[in-house]
XYZ file of C-alpha atoms in Angstrom:
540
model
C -19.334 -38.542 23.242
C -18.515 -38.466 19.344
C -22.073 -37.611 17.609
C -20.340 -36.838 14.199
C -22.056 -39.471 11.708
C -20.653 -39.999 8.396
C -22.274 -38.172 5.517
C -23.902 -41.848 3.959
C -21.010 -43.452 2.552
C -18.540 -43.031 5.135
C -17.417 -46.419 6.344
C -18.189 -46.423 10.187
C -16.557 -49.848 11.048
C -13.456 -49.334 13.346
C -11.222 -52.469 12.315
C -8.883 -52.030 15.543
C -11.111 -54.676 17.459
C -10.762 -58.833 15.940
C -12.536 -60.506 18.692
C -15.881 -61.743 17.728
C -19.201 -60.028 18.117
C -21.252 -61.194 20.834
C -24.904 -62.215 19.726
C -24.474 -61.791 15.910
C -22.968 -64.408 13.003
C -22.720 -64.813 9.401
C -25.429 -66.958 7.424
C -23.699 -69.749 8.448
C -23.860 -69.277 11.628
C -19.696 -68.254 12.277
C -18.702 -66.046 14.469
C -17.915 -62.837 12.950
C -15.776 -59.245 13.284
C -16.118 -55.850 13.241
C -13.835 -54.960 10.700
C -15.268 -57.665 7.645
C -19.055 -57.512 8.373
C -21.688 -54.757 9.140
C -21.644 -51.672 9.021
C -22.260 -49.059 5.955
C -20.792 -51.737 3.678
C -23.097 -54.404 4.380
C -26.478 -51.952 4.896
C -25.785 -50.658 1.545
C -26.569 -53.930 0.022
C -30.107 -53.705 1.558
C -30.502 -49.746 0.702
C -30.539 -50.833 -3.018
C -33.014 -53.553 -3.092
C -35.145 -51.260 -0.797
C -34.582 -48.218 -3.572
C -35.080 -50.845 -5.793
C -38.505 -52.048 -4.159
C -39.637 -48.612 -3.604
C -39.392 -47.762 -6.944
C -41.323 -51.109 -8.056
C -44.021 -50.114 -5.423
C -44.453 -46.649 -6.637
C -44.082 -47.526 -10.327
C -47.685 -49.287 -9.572
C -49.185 -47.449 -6.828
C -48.410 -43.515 -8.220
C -50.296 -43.873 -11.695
C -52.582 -46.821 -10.657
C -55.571 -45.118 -10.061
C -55.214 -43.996 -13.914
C -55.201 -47.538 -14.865
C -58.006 -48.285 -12.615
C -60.001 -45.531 -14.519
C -59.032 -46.335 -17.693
C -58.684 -49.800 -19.228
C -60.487 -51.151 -16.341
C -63.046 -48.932 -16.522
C -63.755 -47.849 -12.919
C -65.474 -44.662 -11.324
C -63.307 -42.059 -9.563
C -64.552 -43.022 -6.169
C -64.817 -46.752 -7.210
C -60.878 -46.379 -8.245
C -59.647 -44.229 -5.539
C -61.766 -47.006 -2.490
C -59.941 -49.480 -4.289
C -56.095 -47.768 -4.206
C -56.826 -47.080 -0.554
C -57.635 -50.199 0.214
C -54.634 -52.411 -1.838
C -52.622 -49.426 -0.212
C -53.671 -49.981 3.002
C -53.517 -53.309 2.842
C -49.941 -53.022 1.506
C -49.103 -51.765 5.060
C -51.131 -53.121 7.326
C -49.778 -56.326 5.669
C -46.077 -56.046 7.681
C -47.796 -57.099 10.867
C -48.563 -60.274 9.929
C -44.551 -60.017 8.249
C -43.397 -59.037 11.483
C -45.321 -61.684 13.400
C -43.539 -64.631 10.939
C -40.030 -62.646 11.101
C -39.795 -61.811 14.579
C -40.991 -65.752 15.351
C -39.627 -67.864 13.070
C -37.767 -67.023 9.872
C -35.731 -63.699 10.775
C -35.126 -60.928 9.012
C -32.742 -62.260 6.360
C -34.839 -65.324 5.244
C -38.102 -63.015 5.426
C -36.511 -60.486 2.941
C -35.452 -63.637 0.899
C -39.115 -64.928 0.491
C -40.318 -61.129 0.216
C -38.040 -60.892 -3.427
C -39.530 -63.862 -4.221
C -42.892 -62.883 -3.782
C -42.043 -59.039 -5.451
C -40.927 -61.515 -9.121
C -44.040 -63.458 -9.104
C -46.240 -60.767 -8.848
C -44.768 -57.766 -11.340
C -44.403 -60.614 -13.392
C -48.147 -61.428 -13.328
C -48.761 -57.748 -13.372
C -47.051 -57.602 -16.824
C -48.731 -60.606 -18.224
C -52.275 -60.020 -17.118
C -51.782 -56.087 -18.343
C -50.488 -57.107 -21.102
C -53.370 -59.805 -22.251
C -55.789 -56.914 -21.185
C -54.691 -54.690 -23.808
C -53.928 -56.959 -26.380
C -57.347 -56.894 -27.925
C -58.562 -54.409 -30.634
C -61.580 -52.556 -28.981
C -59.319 -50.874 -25.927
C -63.297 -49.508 -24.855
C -64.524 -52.574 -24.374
C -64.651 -53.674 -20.502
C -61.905 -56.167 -20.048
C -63.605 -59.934 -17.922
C -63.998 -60.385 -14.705
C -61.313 -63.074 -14.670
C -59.140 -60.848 -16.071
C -60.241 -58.023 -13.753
C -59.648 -60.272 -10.720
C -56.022 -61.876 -12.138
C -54.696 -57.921 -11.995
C -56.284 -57.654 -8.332
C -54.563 -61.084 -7.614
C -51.160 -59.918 -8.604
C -51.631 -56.391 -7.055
C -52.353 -58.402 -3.927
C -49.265 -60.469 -4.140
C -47.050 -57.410 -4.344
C -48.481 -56.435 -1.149
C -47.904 -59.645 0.244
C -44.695 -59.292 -0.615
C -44.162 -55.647 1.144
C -45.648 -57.690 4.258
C -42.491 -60.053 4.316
C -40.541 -57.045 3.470
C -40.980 -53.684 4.950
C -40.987 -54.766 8.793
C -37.562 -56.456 8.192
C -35.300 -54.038 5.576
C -35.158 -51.704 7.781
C -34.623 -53.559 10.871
C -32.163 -55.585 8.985
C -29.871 -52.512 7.484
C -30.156 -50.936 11.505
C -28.910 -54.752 12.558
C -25.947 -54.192 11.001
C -24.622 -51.396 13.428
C -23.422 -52.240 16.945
C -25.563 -50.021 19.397
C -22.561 -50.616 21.848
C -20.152 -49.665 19.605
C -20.373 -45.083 19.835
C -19.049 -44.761 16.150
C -21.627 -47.519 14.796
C -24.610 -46.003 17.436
C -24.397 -42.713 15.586
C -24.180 -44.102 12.449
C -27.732 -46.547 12.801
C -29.562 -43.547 14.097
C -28.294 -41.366 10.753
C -29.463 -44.245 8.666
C -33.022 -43.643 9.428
C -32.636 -40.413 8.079
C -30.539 -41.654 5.131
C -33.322 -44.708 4.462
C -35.623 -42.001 3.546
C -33.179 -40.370 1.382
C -32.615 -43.710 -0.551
C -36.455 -44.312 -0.706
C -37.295 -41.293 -2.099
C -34.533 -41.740 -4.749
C -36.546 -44.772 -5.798
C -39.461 -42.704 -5.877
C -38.722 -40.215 -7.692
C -37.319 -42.000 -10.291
C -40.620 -44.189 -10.445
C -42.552 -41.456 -10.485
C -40.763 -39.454 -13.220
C -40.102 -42.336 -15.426
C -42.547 -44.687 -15.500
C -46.136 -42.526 -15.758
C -44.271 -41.299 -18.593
C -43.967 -44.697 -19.773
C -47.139 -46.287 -18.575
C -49.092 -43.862 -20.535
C -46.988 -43.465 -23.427
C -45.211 -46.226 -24.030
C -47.645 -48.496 -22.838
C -48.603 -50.365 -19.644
C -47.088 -54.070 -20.305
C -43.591 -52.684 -20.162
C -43.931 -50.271 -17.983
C -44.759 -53.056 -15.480
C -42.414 -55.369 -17.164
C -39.715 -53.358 -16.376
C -40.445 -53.353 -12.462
C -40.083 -56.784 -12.397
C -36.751 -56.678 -14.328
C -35.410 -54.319 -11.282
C -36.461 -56.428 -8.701
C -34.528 -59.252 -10.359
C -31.474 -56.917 -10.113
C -31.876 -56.066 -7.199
C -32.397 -59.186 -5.471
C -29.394 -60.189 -7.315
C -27.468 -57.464 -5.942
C -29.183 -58.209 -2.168
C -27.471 -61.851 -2.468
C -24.275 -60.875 -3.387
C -23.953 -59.101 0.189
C -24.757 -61.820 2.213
C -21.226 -62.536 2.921
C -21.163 -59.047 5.214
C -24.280 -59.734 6.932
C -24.395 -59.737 10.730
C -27.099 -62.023 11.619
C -28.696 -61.746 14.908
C -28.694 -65.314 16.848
C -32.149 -66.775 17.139
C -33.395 -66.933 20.229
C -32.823 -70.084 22.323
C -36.262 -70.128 24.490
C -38.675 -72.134 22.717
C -41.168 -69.407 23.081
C -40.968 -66.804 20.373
C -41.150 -62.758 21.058
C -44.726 -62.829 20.347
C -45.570 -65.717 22.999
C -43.045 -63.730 25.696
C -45.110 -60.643 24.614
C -48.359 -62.806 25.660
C -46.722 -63.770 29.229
C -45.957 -60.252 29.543
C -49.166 -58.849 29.236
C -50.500 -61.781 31.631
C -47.712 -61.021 33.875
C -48.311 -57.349 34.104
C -51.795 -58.015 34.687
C -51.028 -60.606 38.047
C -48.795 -57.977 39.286
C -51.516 -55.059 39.099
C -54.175 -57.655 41.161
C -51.162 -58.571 43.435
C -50.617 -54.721 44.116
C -54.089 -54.263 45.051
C -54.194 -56.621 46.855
C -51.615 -56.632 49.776
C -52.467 -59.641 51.869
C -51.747 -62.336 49.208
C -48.293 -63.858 49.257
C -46.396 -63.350 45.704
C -42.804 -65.988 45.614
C -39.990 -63.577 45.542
C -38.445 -65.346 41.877
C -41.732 -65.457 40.733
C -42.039 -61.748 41.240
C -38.997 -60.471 39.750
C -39.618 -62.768 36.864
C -42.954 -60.824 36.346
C -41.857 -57.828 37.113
C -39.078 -58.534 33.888
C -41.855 -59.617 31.365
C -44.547 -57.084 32.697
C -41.882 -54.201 32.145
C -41.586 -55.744 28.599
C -45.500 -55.767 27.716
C -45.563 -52.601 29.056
C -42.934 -50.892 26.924
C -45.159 -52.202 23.766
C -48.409 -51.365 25.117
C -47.843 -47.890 26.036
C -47.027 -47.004 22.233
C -50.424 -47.950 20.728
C -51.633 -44.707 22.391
C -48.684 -42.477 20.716
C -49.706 -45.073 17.294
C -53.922 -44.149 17.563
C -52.639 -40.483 17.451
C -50.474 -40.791 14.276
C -53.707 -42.161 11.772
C -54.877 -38.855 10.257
C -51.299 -38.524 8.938
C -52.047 -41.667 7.364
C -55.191 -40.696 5.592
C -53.551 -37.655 4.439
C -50.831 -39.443 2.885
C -53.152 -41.512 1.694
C -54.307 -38.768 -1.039
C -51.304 -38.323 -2.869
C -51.442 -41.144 -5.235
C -55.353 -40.782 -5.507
C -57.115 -37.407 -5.387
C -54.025 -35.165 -5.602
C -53.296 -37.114 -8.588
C -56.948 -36.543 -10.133
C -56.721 -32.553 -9.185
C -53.451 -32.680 -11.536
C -55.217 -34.490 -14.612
C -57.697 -31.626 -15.197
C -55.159 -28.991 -14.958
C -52.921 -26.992 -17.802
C -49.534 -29.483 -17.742
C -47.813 -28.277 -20.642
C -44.358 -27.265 -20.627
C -42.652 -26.600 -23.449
C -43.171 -27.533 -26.922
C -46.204 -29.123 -26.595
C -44.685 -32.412 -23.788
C -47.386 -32.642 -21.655
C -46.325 -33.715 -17.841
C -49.221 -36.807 -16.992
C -50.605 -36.084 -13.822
C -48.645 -38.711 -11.738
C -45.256 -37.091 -12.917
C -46.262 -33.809 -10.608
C -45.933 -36.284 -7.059
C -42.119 -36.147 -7.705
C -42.094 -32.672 -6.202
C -42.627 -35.111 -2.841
C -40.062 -36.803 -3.220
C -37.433 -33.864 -4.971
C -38.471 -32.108 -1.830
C -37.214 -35.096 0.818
C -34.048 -35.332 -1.019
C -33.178 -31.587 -0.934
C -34.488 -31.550 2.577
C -32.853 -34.643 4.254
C -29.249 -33.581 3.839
C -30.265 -30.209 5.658
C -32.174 -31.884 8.520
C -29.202 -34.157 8.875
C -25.986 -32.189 8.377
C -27.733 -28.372 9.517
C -30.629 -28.645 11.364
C -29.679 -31.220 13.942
C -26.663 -29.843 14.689
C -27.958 -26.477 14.741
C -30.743 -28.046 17.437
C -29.184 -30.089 19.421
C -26.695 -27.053 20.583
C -29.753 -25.230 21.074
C -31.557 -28.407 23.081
C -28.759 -30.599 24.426
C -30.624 -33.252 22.892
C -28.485 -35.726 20.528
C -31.124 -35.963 17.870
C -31.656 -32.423 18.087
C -35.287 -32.844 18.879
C -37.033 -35.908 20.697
C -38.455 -38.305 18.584
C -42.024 -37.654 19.517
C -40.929 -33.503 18.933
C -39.927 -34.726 15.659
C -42.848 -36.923 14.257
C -45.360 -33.616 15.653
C -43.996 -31.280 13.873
C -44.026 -33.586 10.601
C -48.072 -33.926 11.555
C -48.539 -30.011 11.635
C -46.877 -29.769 8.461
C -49.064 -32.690 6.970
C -52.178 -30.520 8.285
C -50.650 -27.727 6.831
C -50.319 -29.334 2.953
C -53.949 -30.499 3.180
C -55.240 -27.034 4.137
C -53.098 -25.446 1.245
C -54.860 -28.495 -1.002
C -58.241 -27.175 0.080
C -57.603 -23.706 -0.497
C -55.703 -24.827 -4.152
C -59.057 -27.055 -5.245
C -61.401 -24.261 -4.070
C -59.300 -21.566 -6.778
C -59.862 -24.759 -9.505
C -63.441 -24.674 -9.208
C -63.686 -21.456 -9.026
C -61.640 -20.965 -12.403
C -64.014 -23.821 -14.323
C -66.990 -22.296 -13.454
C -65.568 -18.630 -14.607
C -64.933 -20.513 -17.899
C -67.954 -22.066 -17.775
C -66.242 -25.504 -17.860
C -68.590 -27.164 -14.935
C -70.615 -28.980 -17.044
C -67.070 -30.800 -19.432
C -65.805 -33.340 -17.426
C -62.758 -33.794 -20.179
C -62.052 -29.699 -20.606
C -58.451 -28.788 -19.220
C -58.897 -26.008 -16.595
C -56.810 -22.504 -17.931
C -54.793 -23.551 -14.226
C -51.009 -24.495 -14.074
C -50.160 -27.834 -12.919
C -47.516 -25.312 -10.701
C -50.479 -24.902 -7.925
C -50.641 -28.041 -6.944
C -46.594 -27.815 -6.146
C -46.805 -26.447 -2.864
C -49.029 -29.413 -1.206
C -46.561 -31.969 -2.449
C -43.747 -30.122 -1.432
C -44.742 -29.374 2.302
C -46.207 -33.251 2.639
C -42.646 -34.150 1.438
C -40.952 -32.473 4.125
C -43.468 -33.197 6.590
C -42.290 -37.004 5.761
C -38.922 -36.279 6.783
C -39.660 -34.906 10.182
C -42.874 -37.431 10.439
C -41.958 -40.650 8.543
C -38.230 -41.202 9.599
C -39.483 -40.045 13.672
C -42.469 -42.574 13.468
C -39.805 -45.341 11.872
C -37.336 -44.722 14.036
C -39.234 -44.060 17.121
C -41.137 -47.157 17.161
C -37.739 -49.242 15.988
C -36.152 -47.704 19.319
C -38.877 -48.063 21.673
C -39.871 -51.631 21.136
C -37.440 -54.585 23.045
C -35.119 -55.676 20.998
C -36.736 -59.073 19.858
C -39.881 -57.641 18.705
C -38.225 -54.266 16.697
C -39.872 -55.840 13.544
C -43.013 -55.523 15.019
C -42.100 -52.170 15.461
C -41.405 -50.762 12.236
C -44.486 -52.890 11.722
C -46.515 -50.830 13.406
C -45.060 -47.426 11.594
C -46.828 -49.305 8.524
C -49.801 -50.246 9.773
C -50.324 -46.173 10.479
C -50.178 -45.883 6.848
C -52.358 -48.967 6.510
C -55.388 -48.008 7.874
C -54.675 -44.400 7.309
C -56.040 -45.743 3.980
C -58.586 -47.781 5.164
C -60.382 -45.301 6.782
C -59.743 -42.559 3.678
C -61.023 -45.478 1.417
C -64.024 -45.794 4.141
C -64.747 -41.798 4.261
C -64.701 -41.002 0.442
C -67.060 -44.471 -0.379
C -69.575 -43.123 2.782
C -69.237 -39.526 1.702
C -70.010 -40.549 -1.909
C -72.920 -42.146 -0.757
C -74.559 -39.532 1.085
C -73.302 -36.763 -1.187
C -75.206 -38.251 -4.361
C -78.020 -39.325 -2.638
C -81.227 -38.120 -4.474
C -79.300 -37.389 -7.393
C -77.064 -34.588 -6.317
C -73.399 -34.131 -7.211
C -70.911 -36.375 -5.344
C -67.918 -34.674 -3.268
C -65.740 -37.094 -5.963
C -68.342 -36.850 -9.013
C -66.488 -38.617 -11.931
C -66.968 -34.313 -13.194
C -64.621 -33.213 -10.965
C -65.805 -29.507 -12.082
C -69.093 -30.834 -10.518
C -67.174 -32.772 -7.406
C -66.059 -31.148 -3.637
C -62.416 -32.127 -2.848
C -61.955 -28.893 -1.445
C -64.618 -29.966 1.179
C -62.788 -33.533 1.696
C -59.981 -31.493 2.442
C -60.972 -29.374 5.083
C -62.234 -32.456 6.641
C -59.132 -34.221 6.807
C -57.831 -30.961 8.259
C -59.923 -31.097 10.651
C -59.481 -34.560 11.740
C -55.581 -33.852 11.431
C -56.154 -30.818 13.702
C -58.410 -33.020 16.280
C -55.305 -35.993 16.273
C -52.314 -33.288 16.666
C -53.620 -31.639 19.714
C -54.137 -35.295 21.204
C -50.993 -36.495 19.894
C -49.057 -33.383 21.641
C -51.183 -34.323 25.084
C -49.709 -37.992 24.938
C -46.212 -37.372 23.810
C -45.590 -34.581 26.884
C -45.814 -37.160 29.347
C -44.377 -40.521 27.123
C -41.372 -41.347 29.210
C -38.610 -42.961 26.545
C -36.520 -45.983 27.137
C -32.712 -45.339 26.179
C -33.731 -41.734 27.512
C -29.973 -41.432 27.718
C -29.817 -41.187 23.832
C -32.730 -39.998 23.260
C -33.529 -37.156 25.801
């Protein structure tokens, strides 16, 4: 079979075939063809509002713990509680996306209402930001009204990555025929290339707007987020045309209610099997055994899902801690620019870029000769050696924070919480660069994995579920640091994340997370030896 893929822009449509394609329309609900819908063409459309959304998500999330700590005043463990949980909530909130999506408004309409959502609430971002630092005394605590309007709109951004996230994905992969072999390559590559666009918008969030946030000031900086979602829901629209729109499903039950049966279903069959005298109808039992094979395809993944959280809470430190390591270190570079501390996560995303295009075009060739495998490794191969890698960066951050302390207290800088450590912002290079390519073995396996191995009708639930391990991934590293805090200062000792951070223990955070991450791999490689895959012929 042809594996070649296209190397992202190469148009994968083969325009020989005019008859219609079964199950899909336009937004009108028309028939439509191969050659003038789908395809690269059409999931290009949703690659730029997702770039475009990424880099409005990041624009907030990679410098927000800054804000927290500044104008508004907040502790270091205070702010970084609060990031985990908006962030978690951010991703746990596609579930409930998925749920509406998958039941009643599909994936198009979703994304529609998603944009909608992503104006309103960098909009109110800007304004409330804006009002909060229009006053004189900039030391001054701002009100709680205003405090709570900023949480609000925060809130309503990740609202809007609920409606979103579960269904821009699943949407761009919709728009490849898995019958088809040339479009089937091509919607497995674009998992790979999704990241690659992501990180683009990353980056470039990253990069640009810290610098402007802190420089510049924080009103436009978010203003200007909400001026690229504009575009790109703009752009979005103007694509609809190409769209290949799944039909709805013509059971009044939705995928969520079939799940339901299912999981009744496979429940009646396990009783019936135990139980050998008691007569099961013949229809009745082959409609079970349909709808119990179904429940079980979803429920065996929540295993595989338990086993990917501790990458979660790792990730869950870039934006926070990492970024608090960086603000107490030498970031000059030349001529007296100083980088601000959020600027240093772009080595992430530099990292995914430069490593994507070698995974995709070197790598997986280069493995699946070596494994007969068309993906070059298994997805489950994939997404565990991302997790070793992710324990790998957080040991390296341990090891990093330990040399910092050491440093401050050679310099007797332990007791200045605002001295800059003689350190180059260069150490911290290495943890973001290995987490970044951990993402694109980890990441794109968990998103695709989970897009491939749910039934068809619920494959927004899916991705959902990729989320959700980022989701409470923060959760429970918001939960750890406010415990640990708790017990660490108790009786008026030193916190693990003492506003000081000459005084604080990150280095000691860190080796807990690697041991957590060490616990979860060894698990996680336990489970995925005996996960049997559905579409094993593609995937095994």
């Amino acid at each position: 079979m042809d594996t070649e893929v296209p190397f992202l822009l190469t148009d994968s449509v083969d325009g020989a075939s005019e008859a219609p394609l079964a199950g899909v329309s336009d937004y009108r609900g028309r028939a439509v063809y191969r050659s003038t819908s789908g395809g690269w063409r059409s999931a290009l459309f949703v690659a730029v509002l997702e770039l475009a959304g990424n880099f409005a998500a990041f624009g907030v999330s990679a410098n927000l713990i800054t804000y927290l700590t500044g104008p508004l005043g907040h502790s270091t463990a205070a702010a970084a509680a609060a990031v985990n949980a908006w962030s978690g909530t951010a991703t746990l909130m596609p579930l409930l996306g998925a749920f509406v999506a998958d039941s009643w408004l599909g994936r198009y309409r979703s994304i529609i209402l998603a944009c909608t959502l992503y104006v309103l609430g960098y909009g109110m971002i800007t304004l409330v930001s804006m009002e909060m630092l229009s006053g004189n005394d900039l030391s001054s605590h701002p009100s709680s009204m205003k405090v709570g309007l900023f949480y609000a709109s925060l809130y309503l951004i990740a609202l809007a990555q609920g409606a979103d996230k579960p269904c821009g994905l699943a949407f761009a992969a919709d728009q490849f025929d898995p019958s088809h072999p040339k479009e089937r390559a091509s919607q497995s590559s674009i998992f790979n290339w999704w990241y690659f666009s992501m990180a683009i918008g990353i980056a470039l969030a990253i990069s640009i707007m810290s610098y402007v946030q802190e420089n510049i000031g924080w009103g436009i900086g978010f203003g200007s987020l909400c001026v690229v979602m504009l575009c790109a829901f703009a752009i979005f629209l103007g694509g609809t045309p190409t769209y290949r729109l799944y039909v709805p499903n013509s059971r009044s039950e939705t995928p969520f209610m079939r799940l339901g049966r299912g999981i009744s279903a496979l429940y009646r069959r396990s009783n019936f099997l135990l139980d050998t005298k008691r007569h099961h109808p013949e229809d009745e039992d082959v409609i079970d055994k349909v709808q119990s094979e179904e429940a079980w395809a979803v429920l065996r993944l929540f295993p595989i899902w338990a086993t990917c959280l501790a990458y979660g809470v790792v990730f869950a430190q870039i934006s926070t801690l990492f970024n608090q390591q960086g603000r107490t270190l030498d970031r000059n570079i030349f001529s007296g620019l100083e980088l601000p501390p959020a600027a240093i996560q772009t080595f992430g995303p530099i990292s995914i870029l430069l490593f994507v295009p070698i995974y995709d075009r070197v790598l997986v060739p280069a493995l699946r000769r070596a494994t007969g495998n068309t993906l070059g490794l298994t997805l489950l191969q994939r997404v565990g050696a991302g997790m070793a890698l992710s324990l790998a960066a957080v040991s390296v951050a341990a090891l990093v924070e330990a040399h910092r302390l050491e440093i401050a207290r050679e310099h007797g800088l332990v007791d200045d919480a605002r001295a800059t450590v003689p350190m180059s912002w260069v150490w911290l290079v290495p943890q973001y660069v290995i987490l970044g390519i951990a993402d694109v073995l980890a990441v794109v396996g968990m998103q695709e994995f989970f897009y491939d191995q749910m039934p068809g009708e619920l494959r927004s639930l899916g991705l959902a579920l990729y989320f959700s391990v980022m989701g409470i991934g923060g959760f429970i590293s918001g939960v750890l640091i406010s415990v640990i805090d708790r017990i660490t200062s108790r009786d008026g000792g030193d916190s693990w994340f003492a506003d000081n951070l000459n005084r604080a223990h990150l280095d000691y955070f860190y080796w807990l997370l690697a041991g957590l991450s060490l616990v979860e791999l060894v698990l996680f490689l336990y489970l995925a030896r005996s996960y049997a895959y559905i579409n094993h012929k593609r995937l095994l």
